[in-house]
Coordinates of C-alpha atoms in Angstrom, one line a residue:
X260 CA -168.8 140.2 -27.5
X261 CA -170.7 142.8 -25.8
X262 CA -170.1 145.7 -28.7
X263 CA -170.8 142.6 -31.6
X264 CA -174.1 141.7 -29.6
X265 CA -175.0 145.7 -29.1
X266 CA -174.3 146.4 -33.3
X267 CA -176.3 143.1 -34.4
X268 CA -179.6 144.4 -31.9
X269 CA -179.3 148.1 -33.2
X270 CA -178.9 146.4 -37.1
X271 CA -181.8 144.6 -37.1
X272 CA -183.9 147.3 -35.7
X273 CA -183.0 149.9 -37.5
X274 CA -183.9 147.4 -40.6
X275 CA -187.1 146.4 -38.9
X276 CA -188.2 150.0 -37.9
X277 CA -186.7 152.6 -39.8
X278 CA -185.1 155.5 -39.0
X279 CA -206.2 150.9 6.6
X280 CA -203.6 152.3 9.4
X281 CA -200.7 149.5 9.0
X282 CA -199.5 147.9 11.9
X283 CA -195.6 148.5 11.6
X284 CA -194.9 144.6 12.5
X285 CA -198.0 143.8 10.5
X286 CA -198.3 142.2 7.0
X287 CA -196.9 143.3 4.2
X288 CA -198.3 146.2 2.3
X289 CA -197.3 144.7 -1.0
X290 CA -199.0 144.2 -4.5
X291 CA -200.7 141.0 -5.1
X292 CA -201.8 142.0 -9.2
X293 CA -199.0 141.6 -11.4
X294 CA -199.8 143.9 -14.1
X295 CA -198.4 147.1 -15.8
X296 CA -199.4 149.5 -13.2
X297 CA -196.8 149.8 -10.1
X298 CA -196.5 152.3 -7.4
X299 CA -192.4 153.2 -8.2
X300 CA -189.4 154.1 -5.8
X301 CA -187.2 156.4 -7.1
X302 CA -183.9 155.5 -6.2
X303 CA -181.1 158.2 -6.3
X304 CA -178.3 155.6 -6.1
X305 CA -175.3 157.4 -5.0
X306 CA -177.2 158.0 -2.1
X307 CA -178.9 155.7 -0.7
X308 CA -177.5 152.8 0.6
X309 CA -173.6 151.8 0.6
X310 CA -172.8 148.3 1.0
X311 CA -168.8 148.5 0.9
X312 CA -168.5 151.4 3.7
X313 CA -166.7 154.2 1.0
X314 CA -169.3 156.3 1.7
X315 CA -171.3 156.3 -1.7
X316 CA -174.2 154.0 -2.4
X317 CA -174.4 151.6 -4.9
X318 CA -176.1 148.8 -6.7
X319 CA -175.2 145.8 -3.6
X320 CA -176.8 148.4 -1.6
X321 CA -180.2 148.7 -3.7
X322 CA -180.1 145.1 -3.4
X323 CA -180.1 144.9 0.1
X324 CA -182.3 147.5 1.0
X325 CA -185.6 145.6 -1.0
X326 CA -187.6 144.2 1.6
X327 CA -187.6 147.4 2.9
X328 CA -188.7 148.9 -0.6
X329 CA -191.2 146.2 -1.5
X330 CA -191.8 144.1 1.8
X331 CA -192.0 147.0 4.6
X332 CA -192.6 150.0 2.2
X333 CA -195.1 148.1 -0.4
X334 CA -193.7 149.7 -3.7
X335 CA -193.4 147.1 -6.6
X336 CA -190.8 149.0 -8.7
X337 CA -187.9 151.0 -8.7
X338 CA -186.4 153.8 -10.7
X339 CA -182.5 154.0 -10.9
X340 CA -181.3 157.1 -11.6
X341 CA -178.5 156.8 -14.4
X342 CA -175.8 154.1 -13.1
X343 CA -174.0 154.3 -16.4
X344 CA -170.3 155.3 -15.8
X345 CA -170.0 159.2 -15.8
X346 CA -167.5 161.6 -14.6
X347 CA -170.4 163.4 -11.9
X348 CA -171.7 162.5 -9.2
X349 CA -175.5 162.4 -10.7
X350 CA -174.5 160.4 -13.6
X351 CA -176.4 162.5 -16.2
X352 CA -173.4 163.0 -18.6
X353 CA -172.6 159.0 -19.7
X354 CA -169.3 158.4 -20.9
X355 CA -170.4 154.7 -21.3
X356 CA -174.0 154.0 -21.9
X357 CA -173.6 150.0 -21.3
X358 CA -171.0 149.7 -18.5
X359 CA -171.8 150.4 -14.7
X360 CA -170.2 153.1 -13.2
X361 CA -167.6 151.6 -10.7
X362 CA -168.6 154.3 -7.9
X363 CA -172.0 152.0 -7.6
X364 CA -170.1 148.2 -8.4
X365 CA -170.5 146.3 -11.0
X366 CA -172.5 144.6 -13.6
X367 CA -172.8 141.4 -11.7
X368 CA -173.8 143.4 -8.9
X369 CA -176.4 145.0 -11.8
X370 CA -177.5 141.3 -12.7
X371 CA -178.0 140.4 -8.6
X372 CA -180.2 142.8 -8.3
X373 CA -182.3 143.0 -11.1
X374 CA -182.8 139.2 -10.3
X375 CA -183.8 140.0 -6.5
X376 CA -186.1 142.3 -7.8
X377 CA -187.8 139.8 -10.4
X378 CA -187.8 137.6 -7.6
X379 CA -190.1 139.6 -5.6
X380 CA -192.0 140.8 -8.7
X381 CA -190.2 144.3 -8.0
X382 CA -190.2 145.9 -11.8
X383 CA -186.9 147.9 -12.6
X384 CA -186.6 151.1 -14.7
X385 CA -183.2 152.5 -15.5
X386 CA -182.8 156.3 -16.7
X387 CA -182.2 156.8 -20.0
X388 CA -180.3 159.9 -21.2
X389 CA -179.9 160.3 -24.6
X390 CA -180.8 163.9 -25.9
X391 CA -176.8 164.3 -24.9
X392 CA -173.1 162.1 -23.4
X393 CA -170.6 163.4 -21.1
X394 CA -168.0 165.4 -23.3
X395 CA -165.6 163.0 -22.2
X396 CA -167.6 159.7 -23.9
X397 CA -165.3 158.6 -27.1
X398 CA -167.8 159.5 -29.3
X399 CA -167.4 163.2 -28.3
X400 CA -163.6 163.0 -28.3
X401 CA -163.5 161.2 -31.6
X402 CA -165.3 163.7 -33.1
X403 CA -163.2 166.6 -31.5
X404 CA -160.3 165.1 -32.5
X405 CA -161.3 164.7 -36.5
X406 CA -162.5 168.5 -36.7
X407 CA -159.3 169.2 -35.2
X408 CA -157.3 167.1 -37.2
X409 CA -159.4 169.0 -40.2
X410 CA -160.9 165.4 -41.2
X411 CA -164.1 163.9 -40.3
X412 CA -165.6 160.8 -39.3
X413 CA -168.9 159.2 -38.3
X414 CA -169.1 160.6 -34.3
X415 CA -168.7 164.2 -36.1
X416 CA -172.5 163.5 -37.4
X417 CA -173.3 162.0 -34.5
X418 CA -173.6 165.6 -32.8
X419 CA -174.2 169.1 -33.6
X420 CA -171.2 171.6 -34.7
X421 CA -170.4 174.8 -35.9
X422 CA -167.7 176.7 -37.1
X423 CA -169.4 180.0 -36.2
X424 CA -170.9 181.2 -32.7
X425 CA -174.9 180.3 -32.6
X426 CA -177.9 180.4 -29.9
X427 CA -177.2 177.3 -27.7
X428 CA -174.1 176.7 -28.9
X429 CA -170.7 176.9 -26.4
X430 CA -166.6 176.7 -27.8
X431 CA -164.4 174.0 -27.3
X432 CA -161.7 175.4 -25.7
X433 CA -160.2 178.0 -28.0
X434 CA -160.4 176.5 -30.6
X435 CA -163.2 177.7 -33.7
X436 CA -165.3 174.6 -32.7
X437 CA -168.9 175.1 -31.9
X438 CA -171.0 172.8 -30.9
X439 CA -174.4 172.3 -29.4
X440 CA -175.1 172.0 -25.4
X441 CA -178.5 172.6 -24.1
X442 CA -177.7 171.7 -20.5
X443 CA -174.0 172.4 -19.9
X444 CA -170.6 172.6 -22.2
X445 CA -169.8 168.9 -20.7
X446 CA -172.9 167.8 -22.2
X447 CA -173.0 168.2 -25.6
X448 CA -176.3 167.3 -27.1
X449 CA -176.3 164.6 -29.8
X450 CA -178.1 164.5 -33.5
X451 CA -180.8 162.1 -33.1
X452 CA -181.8 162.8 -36.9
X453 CA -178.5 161.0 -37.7
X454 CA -178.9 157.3 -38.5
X455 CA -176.2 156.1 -36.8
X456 CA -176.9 157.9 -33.2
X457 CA -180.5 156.2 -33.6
X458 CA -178.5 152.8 -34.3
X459 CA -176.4 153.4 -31.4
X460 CA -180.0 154.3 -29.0
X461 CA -181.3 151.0 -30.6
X462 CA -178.3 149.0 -29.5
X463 CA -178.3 150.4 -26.4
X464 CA -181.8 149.9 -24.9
X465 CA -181.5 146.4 -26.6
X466 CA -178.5 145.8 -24.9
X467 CA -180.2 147.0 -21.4
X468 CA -183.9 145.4 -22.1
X469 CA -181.3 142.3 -22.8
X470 CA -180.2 142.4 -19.3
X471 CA -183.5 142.5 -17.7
X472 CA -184.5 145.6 -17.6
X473 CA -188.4 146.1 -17.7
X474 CA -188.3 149.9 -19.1
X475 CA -186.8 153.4 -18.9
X476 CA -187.3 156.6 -17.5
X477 CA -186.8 159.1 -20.8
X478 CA -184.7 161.8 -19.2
X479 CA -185.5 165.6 -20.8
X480 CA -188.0 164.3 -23.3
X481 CA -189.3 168.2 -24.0
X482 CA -185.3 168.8 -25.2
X483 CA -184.8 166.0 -27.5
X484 CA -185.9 168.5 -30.4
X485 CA -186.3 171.8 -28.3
X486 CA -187.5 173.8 -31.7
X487 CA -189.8 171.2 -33.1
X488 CA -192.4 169.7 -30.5
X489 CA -193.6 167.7 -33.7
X490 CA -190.2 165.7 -34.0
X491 CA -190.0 165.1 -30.9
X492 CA -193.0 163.2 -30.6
X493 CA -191.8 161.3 -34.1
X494 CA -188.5 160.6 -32.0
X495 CA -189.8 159.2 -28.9
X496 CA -192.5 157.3 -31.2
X497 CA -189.4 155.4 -33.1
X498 CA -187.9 154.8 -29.6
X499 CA -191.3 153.2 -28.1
X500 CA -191.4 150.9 -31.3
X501 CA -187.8 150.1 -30.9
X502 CA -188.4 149.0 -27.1
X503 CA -191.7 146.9 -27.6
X504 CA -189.7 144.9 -30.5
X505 CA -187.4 143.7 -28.0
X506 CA -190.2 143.3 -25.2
X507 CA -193.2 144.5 -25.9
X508 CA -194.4 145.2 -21.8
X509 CA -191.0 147.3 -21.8
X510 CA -192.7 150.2 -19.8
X511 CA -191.8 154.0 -20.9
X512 CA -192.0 157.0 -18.5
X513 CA -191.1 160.5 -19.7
X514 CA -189.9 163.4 -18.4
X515 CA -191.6 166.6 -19.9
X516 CA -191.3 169.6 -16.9
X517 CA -193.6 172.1 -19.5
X518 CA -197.2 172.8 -19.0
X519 CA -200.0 170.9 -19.8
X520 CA -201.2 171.4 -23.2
X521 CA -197.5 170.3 -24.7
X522 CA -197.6 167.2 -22.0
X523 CA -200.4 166.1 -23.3
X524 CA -199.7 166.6 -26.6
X525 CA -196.5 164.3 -26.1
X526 CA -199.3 161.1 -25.2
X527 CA -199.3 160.7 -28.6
X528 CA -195.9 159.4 -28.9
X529 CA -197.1 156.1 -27.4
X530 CA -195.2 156.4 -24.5
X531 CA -197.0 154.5 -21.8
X532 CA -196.8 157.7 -19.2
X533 CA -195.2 161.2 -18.3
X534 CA -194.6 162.8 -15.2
X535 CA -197.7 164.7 -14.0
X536 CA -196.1 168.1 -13.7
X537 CA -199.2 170.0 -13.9
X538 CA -200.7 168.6 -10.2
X539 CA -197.2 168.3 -8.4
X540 CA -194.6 169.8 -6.3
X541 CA -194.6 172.8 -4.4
X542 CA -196.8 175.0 -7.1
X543 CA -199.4 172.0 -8.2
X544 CA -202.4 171.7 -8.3
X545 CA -202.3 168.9 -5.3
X546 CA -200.8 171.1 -3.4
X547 CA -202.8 174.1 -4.4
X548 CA -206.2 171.7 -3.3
X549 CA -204.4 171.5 0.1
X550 CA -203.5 174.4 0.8
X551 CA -207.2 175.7 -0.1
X552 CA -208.5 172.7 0.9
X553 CA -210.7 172.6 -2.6
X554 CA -211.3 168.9 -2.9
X555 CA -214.1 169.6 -5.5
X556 CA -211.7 171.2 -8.0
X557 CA -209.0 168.5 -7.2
X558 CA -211.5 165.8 -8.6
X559 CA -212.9 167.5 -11.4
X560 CA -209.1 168.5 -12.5
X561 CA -208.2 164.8 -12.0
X562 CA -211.2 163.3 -14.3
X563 CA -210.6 166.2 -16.8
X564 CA -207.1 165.2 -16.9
X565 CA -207.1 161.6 -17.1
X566 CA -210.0 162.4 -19.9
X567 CA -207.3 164.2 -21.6
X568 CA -204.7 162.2 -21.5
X569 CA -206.7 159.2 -23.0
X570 CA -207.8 160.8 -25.8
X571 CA -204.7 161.6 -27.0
X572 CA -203.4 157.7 -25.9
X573 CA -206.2 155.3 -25.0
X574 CA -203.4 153.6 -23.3
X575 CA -201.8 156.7 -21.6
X576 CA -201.0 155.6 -17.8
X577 CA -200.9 159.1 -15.7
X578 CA -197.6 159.0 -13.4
X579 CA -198.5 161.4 -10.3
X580 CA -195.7 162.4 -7.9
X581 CA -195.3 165.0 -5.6
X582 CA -191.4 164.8 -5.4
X583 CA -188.0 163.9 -7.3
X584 CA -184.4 165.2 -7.4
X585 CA -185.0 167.9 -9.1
X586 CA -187.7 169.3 -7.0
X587 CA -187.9 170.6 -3.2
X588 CA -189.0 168.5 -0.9
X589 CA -192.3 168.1 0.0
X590 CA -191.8 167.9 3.8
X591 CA -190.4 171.3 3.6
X592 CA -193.5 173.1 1.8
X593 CA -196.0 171.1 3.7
X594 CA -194.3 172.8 7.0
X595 CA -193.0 169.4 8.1
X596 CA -196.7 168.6 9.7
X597 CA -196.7 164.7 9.8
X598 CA -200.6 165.2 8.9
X599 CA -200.4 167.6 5.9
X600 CA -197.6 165.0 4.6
X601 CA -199.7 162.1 5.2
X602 CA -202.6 163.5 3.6
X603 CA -200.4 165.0 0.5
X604 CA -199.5 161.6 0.5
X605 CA -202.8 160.0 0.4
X606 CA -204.3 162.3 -2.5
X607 CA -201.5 161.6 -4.8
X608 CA -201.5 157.9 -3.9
X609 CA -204.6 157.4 -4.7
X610 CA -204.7 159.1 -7.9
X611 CA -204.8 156.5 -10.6
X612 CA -201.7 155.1 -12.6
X613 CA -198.6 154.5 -11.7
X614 CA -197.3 156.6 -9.2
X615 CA -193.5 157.7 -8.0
X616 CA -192.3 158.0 -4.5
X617 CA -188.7 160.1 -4.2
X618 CA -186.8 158.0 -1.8
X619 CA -186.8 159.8 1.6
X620 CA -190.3 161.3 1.0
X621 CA -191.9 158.6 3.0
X622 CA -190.1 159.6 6.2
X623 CA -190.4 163.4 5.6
X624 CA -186.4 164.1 4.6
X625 CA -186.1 167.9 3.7
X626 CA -184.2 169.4 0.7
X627 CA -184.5 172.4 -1.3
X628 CA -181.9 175.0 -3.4
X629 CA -179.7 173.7 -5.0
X630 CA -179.9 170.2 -6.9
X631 CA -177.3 168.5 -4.0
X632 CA -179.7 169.4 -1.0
X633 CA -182.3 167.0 -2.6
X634 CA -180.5 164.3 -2.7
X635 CA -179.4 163.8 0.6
X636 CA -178.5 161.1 2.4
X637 CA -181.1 158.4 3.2
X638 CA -181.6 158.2 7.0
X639 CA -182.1 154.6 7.8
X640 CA -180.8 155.2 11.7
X641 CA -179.5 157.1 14.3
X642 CA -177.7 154.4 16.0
X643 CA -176.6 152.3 13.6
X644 CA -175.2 154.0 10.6
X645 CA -173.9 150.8 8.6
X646 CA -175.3 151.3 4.8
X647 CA -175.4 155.5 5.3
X648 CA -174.0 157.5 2.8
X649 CA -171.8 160.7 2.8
X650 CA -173.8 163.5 1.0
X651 CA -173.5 164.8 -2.8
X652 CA -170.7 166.8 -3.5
X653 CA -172.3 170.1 -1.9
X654 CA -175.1 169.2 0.3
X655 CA -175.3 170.5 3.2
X656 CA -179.1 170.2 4.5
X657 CA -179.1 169.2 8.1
X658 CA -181.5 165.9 8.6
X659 CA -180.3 165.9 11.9
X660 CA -184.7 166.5 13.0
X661 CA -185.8 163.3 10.0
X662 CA -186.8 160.5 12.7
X663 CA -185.2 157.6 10.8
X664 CA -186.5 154.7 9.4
X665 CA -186.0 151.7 12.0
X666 CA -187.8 154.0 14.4
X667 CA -191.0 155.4 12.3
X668 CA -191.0 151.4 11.6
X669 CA -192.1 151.0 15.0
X670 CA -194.3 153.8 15.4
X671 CA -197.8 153.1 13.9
X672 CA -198.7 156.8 14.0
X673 CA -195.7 157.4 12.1
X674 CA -195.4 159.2 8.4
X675 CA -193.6 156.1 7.0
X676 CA -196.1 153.8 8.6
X677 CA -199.2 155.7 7.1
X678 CA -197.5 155.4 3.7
X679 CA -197.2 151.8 4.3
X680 CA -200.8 151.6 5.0
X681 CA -201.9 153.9 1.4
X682 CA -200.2 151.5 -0.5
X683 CA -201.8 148.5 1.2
X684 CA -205.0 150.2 0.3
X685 CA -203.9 150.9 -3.2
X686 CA -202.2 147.5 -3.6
X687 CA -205.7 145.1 -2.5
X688 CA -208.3 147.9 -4.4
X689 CA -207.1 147.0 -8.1
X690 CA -209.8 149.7 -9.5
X691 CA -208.0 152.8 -7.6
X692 CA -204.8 152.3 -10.2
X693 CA -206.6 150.9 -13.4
X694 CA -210.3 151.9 -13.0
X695 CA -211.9 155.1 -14.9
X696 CA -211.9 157.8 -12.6
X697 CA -215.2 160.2 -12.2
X698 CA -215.5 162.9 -10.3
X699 CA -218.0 163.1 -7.5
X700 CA -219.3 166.2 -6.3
X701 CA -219.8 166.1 -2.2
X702 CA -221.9 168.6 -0.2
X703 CA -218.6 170.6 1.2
X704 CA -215.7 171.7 -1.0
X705 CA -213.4 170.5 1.4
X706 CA -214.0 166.4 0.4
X707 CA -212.5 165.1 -2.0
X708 CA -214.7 162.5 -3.7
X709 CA -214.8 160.2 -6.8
X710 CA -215.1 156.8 -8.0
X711 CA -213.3 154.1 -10.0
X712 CA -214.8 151.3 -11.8
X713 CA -212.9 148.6 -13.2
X714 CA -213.6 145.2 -14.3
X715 CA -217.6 145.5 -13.1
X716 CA -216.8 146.8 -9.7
X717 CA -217.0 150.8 -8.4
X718 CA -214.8 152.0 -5.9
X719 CA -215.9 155.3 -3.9
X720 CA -213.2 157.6 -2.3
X721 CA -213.9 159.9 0.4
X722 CA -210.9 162.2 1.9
X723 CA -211.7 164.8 4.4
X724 CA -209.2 168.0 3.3
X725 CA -210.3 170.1 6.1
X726 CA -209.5 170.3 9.7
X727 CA -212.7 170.5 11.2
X728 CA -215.1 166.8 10.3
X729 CA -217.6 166.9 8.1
X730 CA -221.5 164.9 7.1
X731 CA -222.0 163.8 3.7
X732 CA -225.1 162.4 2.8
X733 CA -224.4 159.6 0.4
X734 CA -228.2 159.7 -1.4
X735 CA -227.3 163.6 -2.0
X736 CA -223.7 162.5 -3.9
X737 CA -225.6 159.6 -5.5
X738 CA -223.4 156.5 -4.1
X739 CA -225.8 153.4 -4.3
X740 CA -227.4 152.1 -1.3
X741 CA -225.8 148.8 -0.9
X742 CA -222.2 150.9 0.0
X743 CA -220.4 150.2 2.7
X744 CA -217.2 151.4 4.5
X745 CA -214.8 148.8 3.6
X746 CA -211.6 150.9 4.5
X747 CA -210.3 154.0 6.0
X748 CA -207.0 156.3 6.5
X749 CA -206.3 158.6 9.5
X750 CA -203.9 161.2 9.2
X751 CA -203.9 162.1 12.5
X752 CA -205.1 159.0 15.1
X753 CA -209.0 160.3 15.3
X754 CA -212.1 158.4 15.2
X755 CA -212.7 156.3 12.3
X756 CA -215.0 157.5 9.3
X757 CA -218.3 156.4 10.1
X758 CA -221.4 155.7 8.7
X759 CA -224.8 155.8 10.0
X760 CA -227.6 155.1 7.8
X761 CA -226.7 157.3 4.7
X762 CA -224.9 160.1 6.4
X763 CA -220.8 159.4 6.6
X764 CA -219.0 160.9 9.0
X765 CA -215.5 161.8 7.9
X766 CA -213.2 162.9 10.7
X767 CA -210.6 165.6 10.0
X768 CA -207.9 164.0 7.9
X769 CA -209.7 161.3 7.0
X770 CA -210.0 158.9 4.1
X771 CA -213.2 156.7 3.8
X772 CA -213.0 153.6 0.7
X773 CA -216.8 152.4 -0.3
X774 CA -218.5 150.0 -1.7

């Protein structure tokens, strides 16, 4: 039923398209707009949260671990990495592109928790890797076997063979087969120029956008045609239009890791958003503005990019992050100081679109090297290790000095509880995610200061890079004079932002919200 249902989707497509500091026991820091823009949780299942005690985390464990996500955190979505079954550990080589992976449960356990997640308006993005399989899905052994066999069939189009050695190319065994694999021999890439891989793709986000899920994450957009920047945008073009005609608020999110003239140029695929590369991790321009504490170039770069971005899609939605499994940790880089953390953590969150925590990153777990090290265990406790996984085949990154979870819970001044209290902010000041950003020059470097306006009403944003305070004088920066201090962040426990008449104090650390 399921492969009849999957071929009839992918048929009529393809016809159709053509090829505040937060209390920790206070309220909850979670959205009240329902809309397209979300502040995402990316969720590296395997280890997160285990439910069944074997030591690898899994989809019942997602599931339990919501409230925390949406209720105590204040996230209103959630990025799965792939779940799909796979012979790794990471679940980037699919063997089975509509079956869960039994390591993380089943898909009843899938259907539980997308419905939870509805239930709490929680939105749920799955990873979608396509520019390859695992060279142990059917379609890859079909194939192998046909050229073997010195026949064909119709999985030998669906990838890219050779029977003479080429650039990117790796053997099968030792035989005189060739084929295609970007990544790694057990990922052979597939031939998304052949109709009946995109047929296939169709069926297959049908098949998941059937199931409830509200949109992807497009895993290795930037390889999909590695030689032809042009075809890929036409791809991942065909692939929005094929989402939106089975639910046209399916959200897309790409992953490009190139620099910023090609990731802009990919906007005009009509995917909704890509990873903003150019400002994050540890060689960013986020960091870059903290560690020189250049505010003033952190808000022009911000305007000039979301300028950018919106010319080449009016409907572009920037997705800033500072952190993901691919990347070190930011806790690491930012010298495990709770402030700088909180204050990286404040200038990305407040950035607008949709941003994407890495799960961990709110309570300052470290990882860096090799890919296994960042993607550690969550630490929920020290006493109570019910729902802890073991680590990824090869991590070894002691977290031994990460206070947990159910203990930064109780500590206001904590790194988790300041993160609750960003997106509280962001969550009740609509314009900070959807409203048009302008830069705002201040009379020190060192603050960070712009506006958003949305729907008639201008937000101002004040954050204080620098460790000494500093005066602004509002008349000087232009703010109008009915402004008022309506909200504030402390990175560190000082005195409030303050102002007095039209000069605003703005402690060290500081974020001050106006209006």
């Amino acid at each position: 039923m399921r492969r009849r249902w999957r071929a009839a989707v992918a048929l009529s497509l393809v016809t159709l398209l053509g090829v505040a500091p937060l209390a920790a026991c206070g309220p909850s820091p979670a959205a009240t707009v329902s809309d397209r823009y979300r502040t995402y949780y990316e969720v590296f299942v395997g280890s997160f949260a285990d439910s069944d005690g074997d030591g690898v985390g899994d989809l019942a464990g997602v599931t339990g671990k919501l409230s925390y996500i949406h209720d105590d955190l204040g996230a209103n979505g959630i990025w799965l990495t792939p779940i799909n079954t796979s012979p790794s550990y990471h679940k980037y080589d699919v063997s089975d592109f509509e079956a869960i992976d039994p390591e993380f449960g089943t898909m009843q356990d899938f259907d539980a928790l997308v419905a939870k997640a509805h239930a709490k308006d929680v939105r749920v993005l799955m990873d979608l890797v396509i520019q390859h399989t695992s060279s142990k899905h059917p379609w890859f052994t079909q194939a192998i076997q046909a050229l073997q066999a010195g026949t064909t069939n119709k999985y030998v189009h669906y990838y890219d063979f050779s029977t003479t050695p080429k650039a990117g190319y790796v053997q099968y065994g030792s035989t005189g087969i060739y084929y295609s694999a970007v990544f790694s021999p057990s990922m052979p890439d597939l031939n998304l120029d052949d109709p009946g891989v995109r047929s296939e793709i169709a069926g297959i986000v049908g098949f998941w956008l059937g199931k409830g899920v509200d949109g992807f994450r497009l895993d290795a957009t930037t390889s999909y045609y590695p030689h032809d920047a042009a075809a890929g945008v036409a791809f991942m073009r065909w692939l929005e239009s094929t989402c939106r005609a089975v639910n046209p608020q399916a959200y897309l999110v790409g992953e490009a890791w190139t620099d910023a003239t090609s990731l802009t140029s990919l906007y005009a695929s009509g995917v909704d958003s890509f990873f903003n590369y150019p400002f994050a991790t540890v060689s960013g321009k986020l960091n870059a503005a903290l560690t020189a504490r250049d505010g003033t170039g952190l808000s022009q770069a911000t305007q000039a990019w979301n300028e950018t971005i919106h010319a080449a899609n009016p409907a572009a939605i920037d997705a800033p992050f500072i952190s993901n499994h691919d990347n070190p940790r930011p806790s690491g880089y930012l010298m495990r100081s709770p402030q700088l953390e909180k204050l990286s953590a404040a200038t990305y969150l407040l950035m607008p679109g949709n941003p994407f925590i890495y799960y961990g990153e709110e309570i300052g777990m470290v990882g860096s090297g090799t890919d296994p090290n960042k993607r550690m265990p969550m630490v929920w406790s020290t006493t109570d290790l019910t729902g802890t996984t073991k680590p990824p085949p090869g991590g070894t990154y002691d977290e031994s000095a990460v206070v947990p979870v159910d203990q930064q819970l109780k500590d206001p001044g904590s790194v988790l509880s300041f993160y609750r209290a960003v997106l509280a902010l962001r969550n009740r000041t609509p314009a900070l995610a959807r409203g048009t950003y302008t830069s705002i020059t201040a009379g020190d470097r060192s603050v960070l200061a712009f506006s958003d306006a949305y729907q008639g009403t201008t937000v101002y944003v004040l954050e204080n890079l620098d460790s000494a305070p500093h005066v602004e004088q509002l008349d000087a920066m232009g703010l109008p004079a009915s402004v008022k201090v309506r909200d504030h962040l402390l990175t560190d426990g000082a005195q409030a932002p303050s102002l007095s008449g039209r000069a605003l104090t703005l402690p060290p650390g500081s974020v001050a919200v106006l209006r």
